[in-house]
Amino acid sequence: MVLKKKLVPINDLTAGMVSASNINFSGVLLLSKDVAITDFAINILKQNYIVDAVEIYSEDEYTDILNVKAKTVKELESTFNNFSSKLQNIFTNISSLKLDDLEELRKFTKRTQEEFKSTGLVIRDIVFYGNKENNIYRHSVNVSALSYILGKWLGLNEDEINSLTYAAVLHDFGKTKLDEYLLNKKIEELTPEEYEKYKTHPILAYHFVQQIPYLDDSVCRGVIMHHERIDGSGYPLGAIDNKIHKFAKIIAIADTFDNITSGRYTDKFTGPFEALKIVQEQSLGKLDNKFCNMFLHQMVNYYMGESVVLSDDRSCKIIQVDINDITNPLLLDENGFVDLKEEKNIYVKRLVV
């Protein structure tokens, strides 16, 4: 459905109208599309003489528009949880390599790709919800979503995207063959012997994926190499940069980001921008620099205009992000601009649905 829009002069704006387009001033996003216009926003627009009129949704169109974003994200979260349950069943059944069970894997991968096309909503869901239950299956869904999206950003063709998604869905299949106590511990809590057992999960997955008849060999390489690192410090092969398959490099970024947002990477995680910062740090010798740059520049775009809560409980909107100082964005609250570069002890604690 095409929503009706109209231009309304600044002086005729009233709080509650919903913007139908972004309004930028000197590279700064002042008003985001699909958000309710507040008295504060109206005053900012009037004071700066930025525009004469604002495009809004016609009154009969925007009554429910404010609830659409939150509702849609919550619906997507429900879909992701259903995908997680379905994937658990698939992982249990495909060990037999029966054709019917493998067909379910093919159908599942196709369905997930259809769901992942709503890029902004998928990113919002993963950043907001992460993998709170800390299980293999939801993590695999999140990683396959992020891998699919990053693959699209990098310009992979349709066949590559399909194989990449399979590799991402199956990348942690080997963990289902490990003793549960290994998975319930944090990495730093494992003994050296336990860690060596844990590091076999890409190999276990690889040997299984090799037996699936219709999958391209690139899927196997994406699976076995997803813990390899550019400097050779990864496992299980200790491969270096040009020896690591591009699918594995993509999955490694998605895997790292989801682990961070889900709280498994560090106990000192301080919110959604911290996840971007860690990926940026890892791009210097661990993760592929070119792929990370694409990921970070694109992700920043999807953070713009979002509502957040700061560590001091202030509510703000993200206005601008400096990729070179990624944890200290420019924000806007009811009193005006908030520059976290100037408020060093404050950070973005969470996004608000």
mmCIF file of C-alpha atoms in Angstrom:
data_model
loop_
_atom_site.group_PDB
_atom_site.id
_atom_site.type_symbol
_atom_site.label_atom_id
_atom_site.label_comp_id
_atom_site.label_asym_id
_atom_site.label_seq_id
_atom_site.Cartn_x
_atom_site.Cartn_y
_atom_site.Cartn_z
ATOM 1 C CA MET A 1 0.000 0.000 0.000
ATOM 2 C CA VAL A 2 1.267 3.480 -0.934
ATOM 3 C CA LEU A 3 0.752 5.914 1.924
ATOM 4 C CA LYS A 4 -0.626 9.344 1.126
ATOM 5 C CA LYS A 5 1.653 12.265 1.975
ATOM 6 C CA LYS A 6 1.363 16.021 2.049
ATOM 7 C CA LEU A 7 3.521 19.079 2.684
ATOM 8 C CA VAL A 8 2.659 21.064 5.789
ATOM 9 C CA PRO A 9 4.116 24.549 6.440
ATOM 10 C CA ILE A 10 6.317 24.738 9.543
ATOM 11 C CA ASN A 11 3.869 27.048 11.313
ATOM 12 C CA ASP A 12 1.038 24.550 10.792
ATOM 13 C CA LEU A 13 2.867 21.563 12.257
ATOM 14 C CA THR A 14 1.422 20.057 15.425
ATOM 15 C CA ALA A 15 2.895 17.474 17.780
ATOM 16 C CA GLY A 16 1.871 13.957 16.865
ATOM 17 C CA MET A 17 2.066 14.323 13.103
ATOM 18 C CA VAL A 18 4.332 11.694 11.536
ATOM 19 C CA SER A 19 7.192 12.656 9.238
ATOM 20 C CA ALA A 20 7.232 11.056 5.784
ATOM 21 C CA SER A 21 10.866 11.876 4.966
ATOM 22 C CA ASN A 22 14.204 12.620 6.631
ATOM 23 C CA ILE A 23 15.232 16.222 7.254
ATOM 24 C CA ASN A 24 18.975 16.874 7.210
ATOM 25 C CA PHE A 25 20.913 20.029 8.010
ATOM 26 C CA SER A 26 24.666 20.327 7.381
ATOM 27 C CA GLY A 27 24.993 16.548 7.332
ATOM 28 C CA VAL A 28 23.039 16.155 10.580
ATOM 29 C CA LEU A 29 19.769 14.208 10.664
ATOM 30 C CA LEU A 30 17.309 16.414 12.566
ATOM 31 C CA LEU A 31 14.100 14.549 11.876
ATOM 32 C CA SER A 32 13.765 10.906 10.860
ATOM 33 C CA LYS A 33 11.182 9.425 8.556
ATOM 34 C CA ASP A 34 8.283 7.539 10.203
ATOM 35 C CA VAL A 35 8.640 9.177 13.629
ATOM 36 C CA ALA A 36 6.225 11.353 15.537
ATOM 37 C CA ILE A 37 6.994 15.065 15.375
ATOM 38 C CA THR A 38 7.374 16.587 18.854
ATOM 39 C CA ASP A 39 7.006 20.189 20.024
ATOM 40 C CA PHE A 40 10.764 20.192 20.592
ATOM 41 C CA ALA A 41 11.436 19.129 16.980
ATOM 42 C CA ILE A 42 9.065 21.803 15.693
ATOM 43 C CA ASN A 43 10.897 24.479 17.708
ATOM 44 C CA ILE A 44 14.280 23.316 16.368
ATOM 45 C CA LEU A 45 12.991 23.523 12.795
ATOM 46 C CA LYS A 46 11.510 26.987 13.342
ATOM 47 C CA GLN A 47 14.587 28.397 15.086
ATOM 48 C CA ASN A 48 17.001 27.294 12.381
ATOM 49 C CA TYR A 49 14.871 28.165 9.320
ATOM 50 C CA ILE A 50 15.960 24.851 7.828
ATOM 51 C CA VAL A 51 12.849 24.178 5.733
ATOM 52 C CA ASP A 52 9.598 25.979 4.966
ATOM 53 C CA ALA A 53 7.455 22.861 5.038
ATOM 54 C CA VAL A 54 7.657 19.247 6.179
ATOM 55 C CA GLU A 55 6.332 16.198 4.351
ATOM 56 C CA ILE A 56 4.006 14.222 6.601
ATOM 57 C CA TYR A 57 1.636 11.325 6.221
ATOM 58 C CA SER A 58 -1.965 12.350 5.613
ATOM 59 C CA GLU A 59 -4.085 12.171 8.722
ATOM 60 C CA ASP A 60 -6.069 9.132 7.586
ATOM 61 C CA GLU A 61 -2.830 7.251 6.910
ATOM 62 C CA TYR A 62 -0.655 7.798 9.970
ATOM 63 C CA THR A 63 -2.930 6.910 12.875
ATOM 64 C CA ASP A 64 -1.169 3.596 13.460
ATOM 65 C CA ILE A 65 2.228 4.364 11.904
ATOM 66 C CA LEU A 66 3.911 5.022 15.270
ATOM 67 C CA ASN A 67 3.249 1.498 16.435
ATOM 68 C CA VAL A 68 4.399 -0.169 13.219
ATOM 69 C CA LYS A 69 8.149 -0.170 13.956
ATOM 70 C CA ALA A 70 7.891 -1.606 17.453
ATOM 71 C CA LYS A 71 5.178 -4.060 16.447
ATOM 72 C CA THR A 72 7.115 -5.237 13.401
ATOM 73 C CA VAL A 73 10.336 -5.731 15.367
ATOM 74 C CA LYS A 74 8.445 -7.720 17.989
ATOM 75 C CA GLU A 75 6.837 -9.808 15.251
ATOM 76 C CA LEU A 76 10.263 -10.427 13.727
ATOM 77 C CA GLU A 77 11.613 -11.448 17.136
ATOM 78 C CA SER A 78 8.812 -13.999 17.365
ATOM 79 C CA THR A 79 9.732 -15.243 13.885
ATOM 80 C CA PHE A 80 13.404 -15.531 14.862
ATOM 81 C CA ASN A 81 12.467 -17.520 17.961
ATOM 82 C CA ASN A 82 10.360 -19.835 15.803
ATOM 83 C CA PHE A 83 13.300 -20.214 13.421
ATOM 84 C CA SER A 84 15.492 -21.141 16.398
ATOM 85 C CA SER A 85 13.098 -23.883 17.497
ATOM 86 C CA LYS A 86 12.818 -25.158 13.939
ATOM 87 C CA LEU A 87 16.600 -25.192 13.539
ATOM 88 C CA GLN A 88 16.969 -27.210 16.738
ATOM 89 C CA ASN A 89 14.657 -29.850 15.270
ATOM 90 C CA ILE A 90 16.536 -29.798 11.966
ATOM 91 C CA PHE A 91 19.926 -30.182 13.673
ATOM 92 C CA THR A 92 18.551 -33.151 15.621
ATOM 93 C CA ASN A 93 17.142 -34.852 12.538
ATOM 94 C CA ILE A 94 19.701 -34.168 9.803
ATOM 95 C CA SER A 95 22.386 -36.217 11.541
ATOM 96 C CA SER A 96 20.821 -39.215 9.805
ATOM 97 C CA LEU A 97 21.362 -37.519 6.386
ATOM 98 C CA LYS A 98 17.934 -38.727 5.223
ATOM 99 C CA LEU A 99 16.684 -36.935 2.108
ATOM 100 C CA ASP A 100 13.488 -35.690 3.769
ATOM 101 C CA ASP A 101 15.448 -34.108 6.614
ATOM 102 C CA LEU A 102 17.939 -32.505 4.224
ATOM 103 C CA GLU A 103 15.016 -31.088 2.240
ATOM 104 C CA GLU A 104 13.816 -29.444 5.464
ATOM 105 C CA LEU A 105 17.244 -27.802 5.774
ATOM 106 C CA ARG A 106 16.950 -26.483 2.209
ATOM 107 C CA LYS A 107 13.449 -25.102 2.835
ATOM 108 C CA PHE A 108 14.570 -23.558 6.127
ATOM 109 C CA THR A 109 17.499 -21.748 4.494
ATOM 110 C CA LYS A 110 15.241 -20.406 1.747
ATOM 111 C CA ARG A 111 12.646 -19.164 4.263
ATOM 112 C CA THR A 112 15.265 -17.419 6.388
ATOM 113 C CA GLN A 113 16.604 -15.547 3.368
ATOM 114 C CA GLU A 114 13.113 -14.241 2.631
ATOM 115 C CA GLU A 115 12.810 -12.993 6.209
ATOM 116 C CA PHE A 116 16.281 -11.400 6.180
ATOM 117 C CA LYS A 117 15.373 -9.055 3.304
ATOM 118 C CA SER A 118 13.966 -6.517 5.799
ATOM 119 C CA THR A 119 17.514 -5.378 6.579
ATOM 120 C CA GLY A 120 16.742 -2.532 8.967
ATOM 121 C CA LEU A 121 14.329 -4.585 11.055
ATOM 122 C CA VAL A 122 16.691 -7.569 11.206
ATOM 123 C CA ILE A 123 19.589 -5.407 12.391
ATOM 124 C CA ARG A 124 17.357 -3.674 14.932
ATOM 125 C CA ASP A 125 16.131 -7.029 16.248
ATOM 126 C CA ILE A 126 19.622 -8.498 16.636
ATOM 127 C CA VAL A 127 21.042 -5.351 18.250
ATOM 128 C CA PHE A 128 18.061 -5.053 20.602
ATOM 129 C CA TYR A 129 17.408 -8.688 21.487
ATOM 130 C CA GLY A 130 20.725 -10.412 20.731
ATOM 131 C CA ASN A 131 20.697 -14.042 21.857
ATOM 132 C CA LYS A 132 19.490 -13.749 25.415
ATOM 133 C CA GLU A 133 18.939 -17.481 25.837
ATOM 134 C CA ASN A 134 22.544 -18.059 24.822
ATOM 135 C CA ASN A 135 21.794 -21.124 22.697
ATOM 136 C CA ILE A 136 23.378 -22.525 19.546
ATOM 137 C CA TYR A 137 20.198 -22.281 17.512
ATOM 138 C CA ARG A 138 19.280 -18.626 18.025
ATOM 139 C CA HIS A 139 22.946 -17.713 17.610
ATOM 140 C CA SER A 140 23.006 -19.579 14.285
ATOM 141 C CA VAL A 141 19.881 -17.725 13.102
ATOM 142 C CA ASN A 142 21.389 -14.351 14.064
ATOM 143 C CA VAL A 143 24.724 -15.159 12.418
ATOM 144 C CA SER A 144 23.053 -16.359 9.229
ATOM 145 C CA ALA A 145 20.987 -13.147 9.120
ATOM 146 C CA LEU A 146 24.010 -10.879 9.564
ATOM 147 C CA SER A 147 26.089 -12.948 7.121
ATOM 148 C CA TYR A 148 23.342 -12.763 4.494
ATOM 149 C CA ILE A 149 23.094 -8.981 4.922
ATOM 150 C CA LEU A 150 26.869 -8.423 4.836
ATOM 151 C CA GLY A 151 27.150 -10.670 1.779
ATOM 152 C CA LYS A 152 24.568 -8.490 0.033
ATOM 153 C CA TRP A 153 26.455 -5.331 1.003
ATOM 154 C CA LEU A 154 29.652 -6.837 -0.413
ATOM 155 C CA GLY A 155 27.944 -7.562 -3.740
ATOM 156 C CA LEU A 156 27.980 -11.363 -3.696
ATOM 157 C CA ASN A 157 25.875 -12.963 -6.429
ATOM 158 C CA GLU A 158 22.759 -15.021 -5.758
ATOM 159 C CA ASP A 159 24.518 -18.402 -5.780
ATOM 160 C CA GLU A 160 27.180 -17.119 -3.398
ATOM 161 C CA ILE A 161 24.555 -15.652 -1.079
ATOM 162 C CA ASN A 162 22.753 -18.979 -1.019
ATOM 163 C CA SER A 163 25.929 -20.925 -0.185
ATOM 164 C CA LEU A 164 26.999 -18.309 2.378
ATOM 165 C CA THR A 165 23.636 -18.632 4.146
ATOM 166 C CA TYR A 166 23.972 -22.416 4.304
ATOM 167 C CA ALA A 167 27.483 -22.051 5.764
ATOM 168 C CA ALA A 168 26.267 -19.557 8.365
ATOM 169 C CA VAL A 169 23.277 -21.688 9.374
ATOM 170 C CA LEU A 170 25.542 -24.727 9.800
ATOM 171 C CA HIS A 171 28.671 -23.015 11.170
ATOM 172 C CA ASP A 172 28.095 -24.153 14.776
ATOM 173 C CA PHE A 173 26.503 -27.528 14.018
ATOM 174 C CA GLY A 174 29.598 -29.190 15.503
ATOM 175 C CA LYS A 175 28.701 -27.815 18.938
ATOM 176 C CA THR A 176 25.727 -30.169 19.025
ATOM 177 C CA LYS A 177 28.266 -33.010 19.161
ATOM 178 C CA LEU A 178 30.161 -31.617 22.166
ATOM 179 C CA ASP A 179 29.494 -32.343 25.831
ATOM 180 C CA GLU A 180 27.030 -29.792 27.170
ATOM 181 C CA TYR A 181 29.267 -28.756 30.047
ATOM 182 C CA LEU A 182 31.768 -27.335 27.538
ATOM 183 C CA LEU A 183 29.088 -25.119 26.043
ATOM 184 C CA ASN A 184 27.777 -23.913 29.401
ATOM 185 C CA LYS A 185 31.155 -22.494 30.383
ATOM 186 C CA LYS A 186 32.551 -19.191 29.173
ATOM 187 C CA ILE A 187 35.648 -19.587 27.014
ATOM 188 C CA GLU A 188 37.922 -18.095 29.674
ATOM 189 C CA GLU A 189 36.610 -20.614 32.213
ATOM 190 C CA LEU A 190 37.623 -23.674 30.169
ATOM 191 C CA THR A 191 40.739 -25.595 31.168
ATOM 192 C CA PRO A 192 43.399 -25.999 28.430
ATOM 193 C CA GLU A 193 42.184 -29.555 27.818
ATOM 194 C CA GLU A 194 38.546 -28.461 27.634
ATOM 195 C CA TYR A 195 39.418 -25.625 25.275
ATOM 196 C CA GLU A 196 41.143 -28.046 22.894
ATOM 197 C CA LYS A 197 37.962 -30.147 22.824
ATOM 198 C CA TYR A 198 35.867 -27.027 22.288
ATOM 199 C CA LYS A 199 38.012 -25.998 19.299
ATOM 200 C CA THR A 200 37.080 -29.207 17.478
ATOM 201 C CA HIS A 201 33.542 -27.976 16.747
ATOM 202 C CA PRO A 202 34.387 -26.513 13.290
ATOM 203 C CA ILE A 203 36.008 -29.828 12.331
ATOM 204 C CA LEU A 204 32.998 -31.828 13.518
ATOM 205 C CA ALA A 205 30.697 -29.574 11.502
ATOM 206 C CA TYR A 206 32.965 -29.779 8.451
ATOM 207 C CA HIS A 207 32.977 -33.581 8.380
ATOM 208 C CA PHE A 208 29.196 -33.601 8.587
ATOM 209 C CA VAL A 209 28.581 -30.874 5.982
ATOM 210 C CA GLN A 210 30.886 -32.684 3.551
ATOM 211 C CA GLN A 211 28.330 -35.501 3.432
ATOM 212 C CA ILE A 212 25.408 -33.305 2.337
ATOM 213 C CA PRO A 213 25.177 -34.038 -1.393
ATOM 214 C CA TYR A 214 23.883 -30.775 -2.888
ATOM 215 C CA LEU A 215 26.109 -28.272 -1.083
ATOM 216 C CA ASP A 216 28.984 -26.468 -2.785
ATOM 217 C CA ASP A 217 32.480 -27.010 -1.351
ATOM 218 C CA SER A 218 32.551 -23.320 -0.386
ATOM 219 C CA VAL A 219 29.997 -24.118 2.337
ATOM 220 C CA CYS A 220 32.418 -26.605 3.903
ATOM 221 C CA ARG A 221 35.227 -24.053 3.828
ATOM 222 C CA GLY A 222 33.036 -21.371 5.350
ATOM 223 C CA VAL A 223 32.136 -23.749 8.180
ATOM 224 C CA ILE A 224 35.598 -25.057 9.039
ATOM 225 C CA MET A 225 37.320 -21.651 8.815
ATOM 226 C CA HIS A 226 34.896 -19.385 10.680
ATOM 227 C CA HIS A 227 37.259 -19.190 13.681
ATOM 228 C CA GLU A 228 40.378 -18.559 11.603
ATOM 229 C CA ARG A 229 41.936 -15.103 11.938
ATOM 230 C CA ILE A 230 43.870 -12.930 9.499
ATOM 231 C CA ASP A 231 47.096 -13.072 11.559
ATOM 232 C CA GLY A 232 47.022 -16.867 11.820
ATOM 233 C CA SER A 233 45.982 -16.907 15.483
ATOM 234 C CA GLY A 234 42.677 -18.690 14.839
ATOM 235 C CA TYR A 235 41.713 -22.350 14.755
ATOM 236 C CA PRO A 236 41.567 -25.192 13.779
ATOM 237 C CA LEU A 237 43.958 -24.689 10.837
ATOM 238 C CA GLY A 238 45.894 -21.562 11.838
ATOM 239 C CA ALA A 239 45.232 -20.213 8.322
ATOM 240 C CA ILE A 240 46.259 -16.661 7.424
ATOM 241 C CA ASP A 241 44.562 -13.921 5.412
ATOM 242 C CA ASN A 242 44.566 -15.090 1.788
ATOM 243 C CA LYS A 243 44.098 -18.727 2.808
ATOM 244 C CA ILE A 244 40.802 -18.032 4.599
ATOM 245 C CA HIS A 245 37.663 -18.383 2.467
ATOM 246 C CA LYS A 246 35.611 -15.207 2.103
ATOM 247 C CA PHE A 247 32.513 -16.920 3.521
ATOM 248 C CA ALA A 248 34.464 -17.695 6.698
ATOM 249 C CA LYS A 249 35.638 -14.068 6.924
ATOM 250 C CA ILE A 250 32.030 -12.855 6.654
ATOM 251 C CA ILE A 251 30.710 -15.391 9.185
ATOM 252 C CA ALA A 252 33.536 -14.470 11.592
ATOM 253 C CA ILE A 253 32.333 -10.844 11.671
ATOM 254 C CA ALA A 254 28.703 -11.851 12.156
ATOM 255 C CA ASP A 255 29.676 -14.408 14.808
ATOM 256 C CA THR A 256 31.764 -11.851 16.710
ATOM 257 C CA PHE A 257 29.058 -9.175 16.604
ATOM 258 C CA ASP A 258 26.319 -11.518 17.828
ATOM 259 C CA ASN A 259 28.531 -12.862 20.600
ATOM 260 C CA ILE A 260 29.163 -9.296 21.765
ATOM 261 C CA THR A 261 25.526 -8.143 21.694
ATOM 262 C CA SER A 262 24.505 -11.343 23.480
ATOM 263 C CA GLY A 263 26.989 -10.756 26.299
ATOM 264 C CA ARG A 264 29.224 -13.754 25.616
ATOM 265 C CA TYR A 265 32.254 -11.815 24.409
ATOM 266 C CA THR A 266 32.931 -9.676 27.479
ATOM 267 C CA ASP A 267 31.377 -9.016 30.875
ATOM 268 C CA LYS A 268 32.165 -5.315 30.398
ATOM 269 C CA PHE A 269 29.814 -4.864 27.437
ATOM 270 C CA THR A 270 28.328 -1.363 27.623
ATOM 271 C CA GLY A 271 25.742 -1.237 24.873
ATOM 272 C CA PRO A 272 25.181 -1.287 21.106
ATOM 273 C CA PHE A 273 28.067 1.027 20.164
ATOM 274 C CA GLU A 274 30.528 -1.083 22.130
ATOM 275 C CA ALA A 275 29.761 -3.959 19.755
ATOM 276 C CA LEU A 276 30.753 -1.828 16.771
ATOM 277 C CA LYS A 277 33.915 -0.688 18.541
ATOM 278 C CA ILE A 278 35.062 -4.244 19.263
ATOM 279 C CA VAL A 279 34.485 -5.292 15.641
ATOM 280 C CA GLN A 280 36.492 -2.217 14.598
ATOM 281 C CA GLU A 281 39.336 -3.182 16.938
ATOM 282 C CA GLN A 282 39.262 -6.765 15.680
ATOM 283 C CA SER A 283 39.581 -5.475 12.089
ATOM 284 C CA LEU A 284 43.200 -4.608 12.866
ATOM 285 C CA GLY A 285 44.759 -8.022 12.339
ATOM 286 C CA LYS A 286 42.006 -10.451 13.369
ATOM 287 C CA LEU A 287 38.951 -9.903 11.151
ATOM 288 C CA ASP A 288 39.073 -8.910 7.475
ATOM 289 C CA ASN A 289 39.605 -5.139 7.371
ATOM 290 C CA LYS A 290 37.783 -4.505 4.102
ATOM 291 C CA PHE A 291 34.743 -6.554 5.126
ATOM 292 C CA CYS A 292 34.693 -4.922 8.584
ATOM 293 C CA ASN A 293 34.758 -1.431 7.071
ATOM 294 C CA MET A 294 31.752 -2.271 4.916
ATOM 295 C CA PHE A 295 29.958 -3.775 7.923
ATOM 296 C CA LEU A 296 30.648 -0.789 10.189
ATOM 297 C CA HIS A 297 29.790 1.944 7.679
ATOM 298 C CA GLN A 298 26.523 0.236 6.790
ATOM 299 C CA MET A 299 25.583 -0.600 10.381
ATOM 300 C CA VAL A 300 26.097 3.013 11.451
ATOM 301 C CA ASN A 301 23.430 4.053 8.934
ATOM 302 C CA TYR A 302 20.903 1.800 10.667
ATOM 303 C CA TYR A 303 21.718 3.294 14.083
ATOM 304 C CA MET A 304 20.900 6.806 12.837
ATOM 305 C CA GLY A 305 17.609 8.214 14.059
ATOM 306 C CA GLU A 306 17.106 5.500 16.684
ATOM 307 C CA SER A 307 15.948 6.309 20.192
ATOM 308 C CA VAL A 308 18.343 5.343 22.985
ATOM 309 C CA VAL A 309 18.774 5.476 26.739
ATOM 310 C CA LEU A 310 22.072 6.751 28.118
ATOM 311 C CA SER A 311 23.944 5.395 31.122
ATOM 312 C CA ASP A 312 22.546 8.307 33.168
ATOM 313 C CA ASP A 313 19.006 7.325 32.051
ATOM 314 C CA ARG A 314 18.475 10.267 29.701
ATOM 315 C CA SER A 315 16.413 9.504 26.601
ATOM 316 C CA CYS A 316 17.900 10.721 23.309
ATOM 317 C CA LYS A 317 17.853 10.231 19.570
ATOM 318 C CA ILE A 318 20.973 9.351 17.553
ATOM 319 C CA ILE A 319 21.778 12.207 15.173
ATOM 320 C CA GLN A 320 25.282 11.529 13.883
ATOM 321 C CA VAL A 321 28.004 8.891 14.286
ATOM 322 C CA ASP A 322 31.704 9.490 13.658
ATOM 323 C CA ILE A 323 33.162 6.233 12.333
ATOM 324 C CA ASN A 324 36.535 7.259 13.837
ATOM 325 C CA ASP A 325 35.009 7.704 17.306
ATOM 326 C CA ILE A 326 32.263 5.165 17.039
ATOM 327 C CA THR A 327 31.153 4.935 20.686
ATOM 328 C CA ASN A 328 30.574 8.682 21.084
ATOM 329 C CA PRO A 329 27.735 9.730 18.768
ATOM 330 C CA LEU A 330 26.019 13.104 18.553
ATOM 331 C CA LEU A 331 22.569 12.882 20.148
ATOM 332 C CA LEU A 332 19.509 15.023 20.622
ATOM 333 C CA ASP A 333 17.396 15.231 23.774
ATOM 334 C CA GLU A 334 14.658 17.591 24.967
ATOM 335 C CA ASN A 335 17.254 20.206 25.905
ATOM 336 C CA GLY A 336 19.228 20.152 22.663
ATOM 337 C CA PHE A 337 22.322 18.412 21.299
ATOM 338 C CA VAL A 338 24.267 15.940 23.446
ATOM 339 C CA ASP A 339 27.820 15.283 22.226
ATOM 340 C CA LEU A 340 29.274 12.206 23.920
ATOM 341 C CA LYS A 341 32.731 13.282 22.789
ATOM 342 C CA GLU A 342 32.371 16.015 25.406
ATOM 343 C CA GLU A 343 30.718 13.809 28.052
ATOM 344 C CA LYS A 344 33.329 11.091 28.426
ATOM 345 C CA ASN A 345 31.709 9.305 31.373
ATOM 346 C CA ILE A 346 28.369 8.811 29.595
ATOM 347 C CA TYR A 347 27.612 6.099 27.062
ATOM 348 C CA VAL A 348 24.654 4.721 25.106
ATOM 349 C CA LYS A 349 23.231 1.954 27.271
ATOM 350 C CA ARG A 350 20.544 0.527 25.017
ATOM 351 C CA LEU A 351 18.267 1.069 22.065
ATOM 352 C CA VAL A 352 14.577 1.650 22.702
ATOM 353 C CA VAL A 353 11.975 -0.204 20.667
#
